């Protein structure tokens, strides 16, 4: 099983708690977090529900050529979690 969560609409805990009841052992969740609150809360909820969690932080800078005008975009947390076998 693999589930991608692309947003929570303010229902992050409800969504992750539900997924934890239906996903098989070693099932994976991948989600992105743009909001700092989501990046902090999601790993807490996942760990509580017996997932092993890894987080990558991606920072993108966009620039134009040849002017070299740069725009730094919001960092994105990519959260990968795997359900522990119970």
PDB file of N, CA and C in Angstrom:
ATOM      1  N   UNK A   1       0.838  -1.188   0.000  1.00  0.00           N
ATOM      2  CA  UNK A   1       0.000   0.000   0.000  1.00  0.00           C
ATOM      3  C   UNK A   1       0.872   1.237   0.000  1.00  0.00           C
ATOM      4  N   UNK A   2       0.447   2.220  -0.749  1.00  0.00           N
ATOM      5  CA  UNK A   2       1.119   3.505  -0.759  1.00  0.00           C
ATOM      6  C   UNK A   2       0.051   4.584  -0.911  1.00  0.00           C
ATOM      7  N   UNK A   3       0.100   5.578  -0.054  1.00  0.00           N
ATOM      8  CA  UNK A   3      -0.891   6.649  -0.066  1.00  0.00           C
ATOM      9  C   UNK A   3      -0.161   7.973  -0.140  1.00  0.00           C
ATOM     10  N   UNK A   4      -0.643   8.859  -1.014  1.00  0.00           N
ATOM     11  CA  UNK A   4      -0.101  10.203  -1.096  1.00  0.00           C
ATOM     12  C   UNK A   4      -1.135  11.165  -0.526  1.00  0.00           C
ATOM     13  N   UNK A   5      -0.705  11.999   0.406  1.00  0.00           N
ATOM     14  CA  UNK A   5      -1.578  13.011   0.994  1.00  0.00           C
ATOM     15  C   UNK A   5      -1.094  14.363   0.476  1.00  0.00           C
ATOM     16  N   UNK A   6      -1.937  15.017  -0.311  1.00  0.00           N
ATOM     17  CA  UNK A   6      -1.542  16.276  -0.931  1.00  0.00           C
ATOM     18  C   UNK A   6      -2.083  17.497  -0.219  1.00  0.00           C
ATOM     19  N   UNK A   7      -2.842  17.318   0.815  1.00  0.00           N
ATOM     20  CA  UNK A   7      -3.418  18.405   1.597  1.00  0.00           C
ATOM     21  C   UNK A   7      -4.374  17.805   2.607  1.00  0.00           C
ATOM     22  N   UNK A   8      -4.702  18.574   3.631  1.00  0.00           N
ATOM     23  CA  UNK A   8      -5.542  18.007   4.684  1.00  0.00           C
ATOM     24  C   UNK A   8      -6.804  18.815   4.944  1.00  0.00           C
ATOM     25  N   UNK A   9      -6.898  19.998   4.401  1.00  0.00           N
ATOM     26  CA  UNK A   9      -8.097  20.807   4.627  1.00  0.00           C
ATOM     27  C   UNK A   9      -8.394  21.031   6.100  1.00  0.00           C
ATOM     28  N   UNK A  10      -7.342  21.085   6.926  1.00  0.00           N
ATOM     29  CA  UNK A  10      -7.534  21.291   8.356  1.00  0.00           C
ATOM     30  C   UNK A  10      -7.891  20.035   9.117  1.00  0.00           C
ATOM     31  N   UNK A  11      -7.839  18.867   8.451  1.00  0.00           N
ATOM     32  CA  UNK A  11      -8.229  17.610   9.096  1.00  0.00           C
ATOM     33  C   UNK A  11      -7.067  16.619   9.150  1.00  0.00           C
ATOM     34  N   UNK A  12      -5.875  17.136   9.339  1.00  0.00           N
ATOM     35  CA  UNK A  12      -4.661  16.324   9.296  1.00  0.00           C
ATOM     36  C   UNK A  12      -4.721  15.131  10.245  1.00  0.00           C
ATOM     37  N   UNK A  13      -5.017  15.374  11.497  1.00  0.00           N
ATOM     38  CA  UNK A  13      -5.025  14.285  12.479  1.00  0.00           C
ATOM     39  C   UNK A  13      -6.074  13.232  12.128  1.00  0.00           C
ATOM     40  N   UNK A  14      -7.244  13.657  11.731  1.00  0.00           N
ATOM     41  CA  UNK A  14      -8.309  12.724  11.354  1.00  0.00           C
ATOM     42  C   UNK A  14      -7.885  11.859  10.158  1.00  0.00           C
ATOM     43  N   UNK A  15      -7.289  12.474   9.164  1.00  0.00           N
ATOM     44  CA  UNK A  15      -6.850  11.749   7.967  1.00  0.00           C
ATOM     45  C   UNK A  15      -5.770  10.735   8.311  1.00  0.00           C
ATOM     46  N   UNK A  16      -4.747  11.163   9.035  1.00  0.00           N
ATOM     47  CA  UNK A  16      -3.628  10.259   9.347  1.00  0.00           C
ATOM     48  C   UNK A  16      -4.050   9.148  10.298  1.00  0.00           C
ATOM     49  N   UNK A  17      -4.918   9.451  11.240  1.00  0.00           N
ATOM     50  CA  UNK A  17      -5.413   8.406  12.136  1.00  0.00           C
ATOM     51  C   UNK A  17      -6.217   7.361  11.356  1.00  0.00           C
ATOM     52  N   UNK A  18      -7.038   7.803  10.402  1.00  0.00           N
ATOM     53  CA  UNK A  18      -7.805   6.859   9.589  1.00  0.00           C
ATOM     54  C   UNK A  18      -6.874   5.992   8.746  1.00  0.00           C
ATOM     55  N   UNK A  19      -5.924   6.619   8.082  1.00  0.00           N
ATOM     56  CA  UNK A  19      -4.981   5.859   7.249  1.00  0.00           C
ATOM     57  C   UNK A  19      -4.279   4.789   8.077  1.00  0.00           C
ATOM     58  N   UNK A  20      -3.919   5.129   9.302  1.00  0.00           N
ATOM     59  CA  UNK A  20      -3.193   4.165  10.138  1.00  0.00           C
ATOM     60  C   UNK A  20      -4.024   2.930  10.454  1.00  0.00           C
ATOM     61  N   UNK A  21      -5.348   3.029  10.372  1.00  0.00           N
ATOM     62  CA  UNK A  21      -6.197   1.866  10.663  1.00  0.00           C
ATOM     63  C   UNK A  21      -6.423   0.982   9.440  1.00  0.00           C
ATOM     64  N   UNK A  22      -6.201   1.514   8.239  1.00  0.00           N
ATOM     65  CA  UNK A  22      -6.499   0.731   7.034  1.00  0.00           C
ATOM     66  C   UNK A  22      -5.257   0.310   6.246  1.00  0.00           C
ATOM     67  N   UNK A  23      -4.133   0.927   6.486  1.00  0.00           N
ATOM     68  CA  UNK A  23      -2.931   0.609   5.713  1.00  0.00           C
ATOM     69  C   UNK A  23      -2.293  -0.673   6.251  1.00  0.00           C
ATOM     70  N   UNK A  24      -1.747  -1.457   5.351  1.00  0.00           N
ATOM     71  CA  UNK A  24      -1.108  -2.718   5.738  1.00  0.00           C
ATOM     72  C   UNK A  24       0.263  -2.458   6.361  1.00  0.00           C
ATOM     73  N   UNK A  25       0.781  -3.483   7.079  1.00  0.00           N
ATOM     74  CA  UNK A  25       2.145  -3.393   7.600  1.00  0.00           C
ATOM     75  C   UNK A  25       3.101  -3.106   6.447  1.00  0.00           C
ATOM     76  N   UNK A  26       4.032  -2.255   6.681  1.00  0.00           N
ATOM     77  CA  UNK A  26       5.025  -1.800   5.705  1.00  0.00           C
ATOM     78  C   UNK A  26       4.414  -0.927   4.608  1.00  0.00           C
ATOM     79  N   UNK A  27       3.133  -0.564   4.744  1.00  0.00           N
ATOM     80  CA  UNK A  27       2.522   0.393   3.822  1.00  0.00           C
ATOM     81  C   UNK A  27       3.176   1.747   4.001  1.00  0.00           C
ATOM     82  N   UNK A  28       3.147   2.554   2.946  1.00  0.00           N
ATOM     83  CA  UNK A  28       3.846   3.839   2.974  1.00  0.00           C
ATOM     84  C   UNK A  28       2.901   5.002   2.750  1.00  0.00           C
ATOM     85  N   UNK A  29       3.230   6.088   3.416  1.00  0.00           N
ATOM     86  CA  UNK A  29       2.548   7.363   3.209  1.00  0.00           C
ATOM     87  C   UNK A  29       3.609   8.355   2.766  1.00  0.00           C
ATOM     88  N   UNK A  30       3.297   9.119   1.745  1.00  0.00           N
ATOM     89  CA  UNK A  30       4.143  10.228   1.331  1.00  0.00           C
ATOM     90  C   UNK A  30       3.260  11.463   1.336  1.00  0.00           C
ATOM     91  N   UNK A  31       3.754  12.516   1.935  1.00  0.00           N
ATOM     92  CA  UNK A  31       2.987  13.756   1.963  1.00  0.00           C
ATOM     93  C   UNK A  31       3.910  14.951   1.900  1.00  0.00           C
ATOM     94  N   UNK A  32       3.371  16.044   1.429  1.00  0.00           N
ATOM     95  CA  UNK A  32       4.131  17.277   1.397  1.00  0.00           C
ATOM     96  C   UNK A  32       3.534  18.236   2.419  1.00  0.00           C
ATOM     97  N   UNK A  33       4.394  19.062   2.983  1.00  0.00           N
ATOM     98  CA  UNK A  33       3.945  20.058   3.943  1.00  0.00           C
ATOM     99  C   UNK A  33       4.595  21.389   3.597  1.00  0.00           C
ATOM    100  N   UNK A  34       3.767  22.364   3.299  1.00  0.00           N
ATOM    101  CA  UNK A  34       4.257  23.711   3.040  1.00  0.00           C
ATOM    102  C   UNK A  34       4.158  24.534   4.317  1.00  0.00           C
ATOM    103  N   UNK A  35       3.119  24.279   5.101  1.00  0.00           N
ATOM    104  CA  UNK A  35       2.941  24.995   6.363  1.00  0.00           C
ATOM    105  C   UNK A  35       3.827  24.376   7.447  1.00  0.00           C
ATOM    106  N   UNK A  36       4.469  25.216   8.220  1.00  0.00           N
ATOM    107  CA  UNK A  36       5.346  24.744   9.295  1.00  0.00           C
ATOM    108  C   UNK A  36       4.563  23.909  10.313  1.00  0.00           C
ATOM    109  N   UNK A  37       3.323  24.305  10.577  1.00  0.00           N
ATOM    110  CA  UNK A  37       2.491  23.567  11.533  1.00  0.00           C
ATOM    111  C   UNK A  37       2.282  22.123  11.070  1.00  0.00           C
ATOM    112  N   UNK A  38       2.031  21.926   9.796  1.00  0.00           N
ATOM    113  CA  UNK A  38       1.856  20.583   9.249  1.00  0.00           C
ATOM    114  C   UNK A  38       3.158  19.805   9.323  1.00  0.00           C
ATOM    115  N   UNK A  39       4.267  20.453   9.011  1.00  0.00           N
ATOM    116  CA  UNK A  39       5.577  19.804   9.043  1.00  0.00           C
ATOM    117  C   UNK A  39       5.943  19.343  10.445  1.00  0.00           C
ATOM    118  N   UNK A  40       5.457  20.028  11.454  1.00  0.00           N
ATOM    119  CA  UNK A  40       5.740  19.636  12.838  1.00  0.00           C
ATOM    120  C   UNK A  40       4.746  18.601  13.348  1.00  0.00           C
ATOM    121  N   UNK A  41       3.486  18.788  13.016  1.00  0.00           N
ATOM    122  CA  UNK A  41       2.430  17.935  13.578  1.00  0.00           C
ATOM    123  C   UNK A  41       2.353  16.556  12.927  1.00  0.00           C
ATOM    124  N   UNK A  42       2.512  16.485  11.614  1.00  0.00           N
ATOM    125  CA  UNK A  42       2.370  15.202  10.913  1.00  0.00           C
ATOM    126  C   UNK A  42       3.311  14.124  11.458  1.00  0.00           C
ATOM    127  N   UNK A  43       4.615  14.398  11.628  1.00  0.00           N
ATOM    128  CA  UNK A  43       5.493  13.351  12.165  1.00  0.00           C
ATOM    129  C   UNK A  43       5.092  12.892  13.573  1.00  0.00           C
ATOM    130  N   UNK A  44       4.577  13.814  14.378  1.00  0.00           N
ATOM    131  CA  UNK A  44       4.118  13.445  15.727  1.00  0.00           C
ATOM    132  C   UNK A  44       2.958  12.456  15.640  1.00  0.00           C
ATOM    133  N   UNK A  45       1.993  12.757  14.796  1.00  0.00           N
ATOM    134  CA  UNK A  45       0.813  11.892  14.635  1.00  0.00           C
ATOM    135  C   UNK A  45       1.216  10.537  14.055  1.00  0.00           C
ATOM    136  N   UNK A  46       2.059  10.563  13.032  1.00  0.00           N
ATOM    137  CA  UNK A  46       2.491   9.312  12.392  1.00  0.00           C
ATOM    138  C   UNK A  46       3.276   8.425  13.354  1.00  0.00           C
ATOM    139  N   UNK A  47       4.183   9.005  14.109  1.00  0.00           N
ATOM    140  CA  UNK A  47       4.972   8.229  15.079  1.00  0.00           C
ATOM    141  C   UNK A  47       4.064   7.600  16.125  1.00  0.00           C
ATOM    142  N   UNK A  48       3.087   8.368  16.591  1.00  0.00           N
ATOM    143  CA  UNK A  48       2.120   7.858  17.567  1.00  0.00           C
ATOM    144  C   UNK A  48       1.338   6.668  17.011  1.00  0.00           C
ATOM    145  N   UNK A  49       1.181   6.620  15.685  1.00  0.00           N
ATOM    146  CA  UNK A  49       0.426   5.545  15.028  1.00  0.00           C
ATOM    147  C   UNK A  49       1.338   4.458  14.449  1.00  0.00           C
ATOM    148  N   UNK A  50       2.530   4.309  15.019  1.00  0.00           N
ATOM    149  CA  UNK A  50       3.446   3.216  14.669  1.00  0.00           C
ATOM    150  C   UNK A  50       4.030   3.304  13.259  1.00  0.00           C
ATOM    151  N   UNK A  51       4.365   4.507  12.826  1.00  0.00           N
ATOM    152  CA  UNK A  51       5.071   4.702  11.566  1.00  0.00           C
ATOM    153  C   UNK A  51       6.505   5.121  11.854  1.00  0.00           C
ATOM    154  N   UNK A  52       7.404   4.698  10.988  1.00  0.00           N
ATOM    155  CA  UNK A  52       8.776   5.195  10.989  1.00  0.00           C
ATOM    156  C   UNK A  52       8.787   6.352   9.995  1.00  0.00           C
ATOM    157  N   UNK A  53       9.288   7.510  10.416  1.00  0.00           N
ATOM    158  CA  UNK A  53       9.154   8.731   9.631  1.00  0.00           C
ATOM    159  C   UNK A  53      10.520   9.269   9.202  1.00  0.00           C
ATOM    160  N   UNK A  54      10.603   9.682   7.931  1.00  0.00           N
ATOM    161  CA  UNK A  54      11.768  10.401   7.413  1.00  0.00           C
ATOM    162  C   UNK A  54      11.260  11.667   6.743  1.00  0.00           C
ATOM    163  N   UNK A  55      12.009  12.754   6.896  1.00  0.00           N
ATOM    164  CA  UNK A  55      11.599  14.033   6.332  1.00  0.00           C
ATOM    165  C   UNK A  55      12.741  14.611   5.511  1.00  0.00           C
ATOM    166  N   UNK A  56      12.411  15.075   4.318  1.00  0.00           N
ATOM    167  CA  UNK A  56      13.368  15.795   3.478  1.00  0.00           C
ATOM    168  C   UNK A  56      12.858  17.219   3.324  1.00  0.00           C
ATOM    169  N   UNK A  57      13.766  18.175   3.341  1.00  0.00           N
ATOM    170  CA  UNK A  57      13.399  19.570   3.159  1.00  0.00           C
ATOM    171  C   UNK A  57      13.953  20.040   1.826  1.00  0.00           C
ATOM    172  N   UNK A  58      13.069  20.552   0.985  1.00  0.00           N
ATOM    173  CA  UNK A  58      13.456  21.000  -0.352  1.00  0.00           C
ATOM    174  C   UNK A  58      13.261  22.512  -0.419  1.00  0.00           C
ATOM    175  N   UNK A  59      14.280  23.206  -0.851  1.00  0.00           N
ATOM    176  CA  UNK A  59      14.207  24.657  -1.039  1.00  0.00           C
ATOM    177  C   UNK A  59      14.480  24.950  -2.503  1.00  0.00           C
ATOM    178  N   UNK A  60      13.597  25.698  -3.138  1.00  0.00           N
ATOM    179  CA  UNK A  60      13.746  26.006  -4.557  1.00  0.00           C
ATOM    180  C   UNK A  60      13.969  27.499  -4.732  1.00  0.00           C
ATOM    181  N   UNK A  61      14.930  27.825  -5.551  1.00  0.00           N
ATOM    182  CA  UNK A  61      15.141  29.211  -5.960  1.00  0.00           C
ATOM    183  C   UNK A  61      14.965  29.272  -7.467  1.00  0.00           C
ATOM    184  N   UNK A  62      14.112  30.157  -7.913  1.00  0.00           N
ATOM    185  CA  UNK A  62      13.858  30.326  -9.338  1.00  0.00           C
ATOM    186  C   UNK A  62      14.585  31.587  -9.799  1.00  0.00           C
ATOM    187  N   UNK A  63      15.239  31.491 -10.949  1.00  0.00           N
ATOM    188  CA  UNK A  63      15.888  32.697 -11.472  1.00  0.00           C
ATOM    189  C   UNK A  63      15.699  32.768 -12.973  1.00  0.00           C
ATOM    190  N   UNK A  64      15.778  33.990 -13.469  1.00  0.00           N
ATOM    191  CA  UNK A  64      15.628  34.210 -14.906  1.00  0.00           C
ATOM    192  C   UNK A  64      17.015  34.423 -15.517  1.00  0.00           C
ATOM    193  N   UNK A  65      17.107  34.077 -16.772  1.00  0.00           N
ATOM    194  CA  UNK A  65      18.376  34.203 -17.480  1.00  0.00           C
ATOM    195  C   UNK A  65      18.182  35.143 -18.656  1.00  0.00           C
ATOM    196  N   UNK A  66      18.995  36.035 -18.934  1.00  0.00           N
ATOM    197  CA  UNK A  66      20.318  36.285 -18.366  1.00  0.00           C
ATOM    198  C   UNK A  66      20.313  37.271 -17.202  1.00  0.00           C
ATOM    199  N   UNK A  67      19.143  37.803 -16.840  1.00  0.00           N
ATOM    200  CA  UNK A  67      19.101  38.842 -15.801  1.00  0.00           C
ATOM    201  C   UNK A  67      19.546  38.353 -14.424  1.00  0.00           C
ATOM    202  N   UNK A  68      19.356  37.074 -14.143  1.00  0.00           N
ATOM    203  CA  UNK A  68      19.703  36.471 -12.856  1.00  0.00           C
ATOM    204  C   UNK A  68      18.861  37.023 -11.701  1.00  0.00           C
ATOM    205  N   UNK A  69      17.634  37.443 -12.006  1.00  0.00           N
ATOM    206  CA  UNK A  69      16.704  37.835 -10.947  1.00  0.00           C
ATOM    207  C   UNK A  69      16.259  36.565 -10.233  1.00  0.00           C
ATOM    208  N   UNK A  70      16.394  36.550  -8.918  1.00  0.00           N
ATOM    209  CA  UNK A  70      16.057  35.339  -8.181  1.00  0.00           C
ATOM    210  C   UNK A  70      14.800  35.524  -7.332  1.00  0.00           C
ATOM    211  N   UNK A  71      14.083  34.437  -7.194  1.00  0.00           N
ATOM    212  CA  UNK A  71      12.925  34.364  -6.315  1.00  0.00           C
ATOM    213  C   UNK A  71      13.052  33.094  -5.495  1.00  0.00           C
ATOM    214  N   UNK A  72      13.087  33.245  -4.182  1.00  0.00           N
ATOM    215  CA  UNK A  72      13.137  32.075  -3.308  1.00  0.00           C
ATOM    216  C   UNK A  72      11.714  31.669  -2.974  1.00  0.00           C
ATOM    217  N   UNK A  73      11.391  30.421  -3.251  1.00  0.00           N
ATOM    218  CA  UNK A  73      10.057  29.894  -2.977  1.00  0.00           C
ATOM    219  C   UNK A  73      10.027  29.265  -1.590  1.00  0.00           C
ATOM    220  N   UNK A  74       8.823  29.069  -1.067  1.00  0.00           N
ATOM    221  CA  UNK A  74       8.682  28.469   0.266  1.00  0.00           C
ATOM    222  C   UNK A  74       9.333  27.095   0.311  1.00  0.00           C
ATOM    223  N   UNK A  75       9.980  26.771   1.431  1.00  0.00           N
ATOM    224  CA  UNK A  75      10.511  25.412   1.565  1.00  0.00           C
ATOM    225  C   UNK A  75       9.362  24.408   1.655  1.00  0.00           C
ATOM    226  N   UNK A  76       9.627  23.209   1.167  1.00  0.00           N
ATOM    227  CA  UNK A  76       8.626  22.143   1.182  1.00  0.00           C
ATOM    228  C   UNK A  76       9.208  20.944   1.933  1.00  0.00           C
ATOM    229  N   UNK A  77       8.469  20.470   2.919  1.00  0.00           N
ATOM    230  CA  UNK A  77       8.855  19.260   3.633  1.00  0.00           C
ATOM    231  C   UNK A  77       8.209  18.074   2.930  1.00  0.00           C
ATOM    232  N   UNK A  78       9.004  17.082   2.591  1.00  0.00           N
ATOM    233  CA  UNK A  78       8.479  15.840   2.023  1.00  0.00           C
ATOM    234  C   UNK A  78       8.579  14.794   3.127  1.00  0.00           C
ATOM    235  N   UNK A  79       7.437  14.314   3.546  1.00  0.00           N
ATOM    236  CA  UNK A  79       7.365  13.386   4.680  1.00  0.00           C
ATOM    237  C   UNK A  79       7.064  11.995   4.140  1.00  0.00           C
ATOM    238  N   UNK A  80       7.937  11.054   4.482  1.00  0.00           N
ATOM    239  CA  UNK A  80       7.789   9.656   4.067  1.00  0.00           C
ATOM    240  C   UNK A  80       7.640   8.840   5.351  1.00  0.00           C
ATOM    241  N   UNK A  81       6.612   8.027   5.420  1.00  0.00           N
ATOM    242  CA  UNK A  81       6.388   7.217   6.617  1.00  0.00           C
ATOM    243  C   UNK A  81       6.052   5.784   6.208  1.00  0.00           C
ATOM    244  N   UNK A  82       6.583   4.837   6.963  1.00  0.00           N
ATOM    245  CA  UNK A  82       6.307   3.419   6.704  1.00  0.00           C
ATOM    246  C   UNK A  82       5.741   2.787   7.969  1.00  0.00           C
ATOM    247  N   UNK A  83       4.634   2.070   7.796  1.00  0.00           N
ATOM    248  CA  UNK A  83       3.952   1.430   8.925  1.00  0.00           C
ATOM    249  C   UNK A  83       4.804   0.288   9.456  1.00  0.00           C
ATOM    250  N   UNK A  84       5.039   0.306  10.760  1.00  0.00           N
ATOM    251  CA  UNK A  84       5.780  -0.787  11.399  1.00  0.00           C
ATOM    252  C   UNK A  84       4.905  -2.036  11.442  1.00  0.00           C
ATOM    253  N   UNK A  85       5.557  -3.185  11.341  1.00  0.00           N
ATOM    254  CA  UNK A  85       4.827  -4.452  11.486  1.00  0.00           C
ATOM    255  C   UNK A  85       4.570  -4.651  12.963  1.00  0.00           C
ATOM    256  N   UNK A  86       3.339  -4.958  13.296  1.00  0.00           N
ATOM    257  CA  UNK A  86       2.981  -5.130  14.718  1.00  0.00           C
ATOM    258  C   UNK A  86       2.848  -6.610  15.038  1.00  0.00           C
TER     259      UNK A  86
END
